[in-house]
Amino acid sequence: MAGDHSNHDNSNAATLQPCKPPSSKFDICRPRWRPLRQRERKSVRKKKELHRRKKEKVLLILNL
C-alpha cells in the first residue's frame, strides 16, 4: 500500500510540490506549513509555464 501511495505522489508531484518530499521545514504538523505550500504551488505553476514555453519554442524551431 505504501508503494502505491508513493507512486501516486510522484505522478502528482508537479501539482502538489517540487520533486522533493516535504522536509521538516514544511512539516504538516506545524500551522505555518500551509502558506508555504501555497507559495510552493505558485512557484511550481511558474516553472510549469516556463517549461511549456520552452517546449513550444523547441517545437517551433524543429518545425522550421
Coordinates of C-alpha atoms in Angstrom, one line a residue:
M1 CA 0.0 0.0 0.0
A2 CA 2.8 2.4 0.9
G3 CA 4.4 1.8 -2.5
D4 CA 1.2 2.6 -4.4
H5 CA 0.8 5.8 -2.4
S6 CA 4.4 7.0 -3.2
N7 CA 3.8 6.3 -6.9
H8 CA 0.6 8.3 -6.8
D9 CA 2.5 11.2 -5.1
N10 CA 5.2 11.1 -7.7
S11 CA 2.7 11.4 -10.5
N12 CA 1.1 14.4 -8.9
A13 CA 4.4 15.9 -7.7
A14 CA 4.1 18.8 -10.2
T15 CA 0.7 20.0 -8.8
L16 CA 1.4 19.5 -5.1
Q17 CA 5.1 20.3 -4.5
P18 CA 8.6 20.4 -6.0
C19 CA 10.1 17.0 -6.8
K20 CA 11.4 16.5 -3.3
P21 CA 9.2 15.3 -0.4
P22 CA 8.2 17.7 2.3
S23 CA 11.1 18.4 4.6
S24 CA 10.9 19.3 8.3
K25 CA 10.7 22.9 7.1
F26 CA 7.3 22.0 5.6
D27 CA 6.2 19.8 8.4
I28 CA 2.4 19.1 8.1
C29 CA 2.0 19.3 11.9
R30 CA 3.1 23.0 12.0
P31 CA 0.4 25.6 11.4
R32 CA 2.9 27.6 9.3
W33 CA 3.1 24.9 6.7
R34 CA 0.0 25.8 4.6
P35 CA 1.1 29.3 3.5
L36 CA 4.5 27.9 2.5
R37 CA 2.7 25.2 0.5
Q38 CA 0.6 27.9 -1.3
R39 CA 3.9 29.7 -2.2
E40 CA 5.3 26.4 -3.5
R41 CA 2.3 25.9 -5.7
K42 CA 2.8 29.4 -7.2
S43 CA 6.4 28.7 -8.0
V44 CA 5.5 25.2 -9.4
R45 CA 2.9 26.9 -11.7
K46 CA 5.6 29.4 -12.9
K47 CA 8.1 26.6 -13.5
K48 CA 5.4 24.6 -15.5
E49 CA 4.6 27.6 -17.6
L50 CA 8.3 28.3 -18.4
H51 CA 8.8 24.6 -19.2
R52 CA 5.7 24.7 -21.5
R53 CA 7.1 27.8 -23.3
K54 CA 10.5 26.2 -23.7
K55 CA 8.8 23.1 -25.3
E56 CA 6.8 25.4 -27.7
K57 CA 9.9 27.2 -28.7
V58 CA 11.8 23.9 -29.4
L59 CA 8.8 22.6 -31.4
L60 CA 8.7 25.8 -33.5
I61 CA 12.4 25.6 -34.2
L62 CA 12.1 21.9 -35.2
N63 CA 9.2 22.6 -37.5
L64 CA 11.0 25.3 -39.4

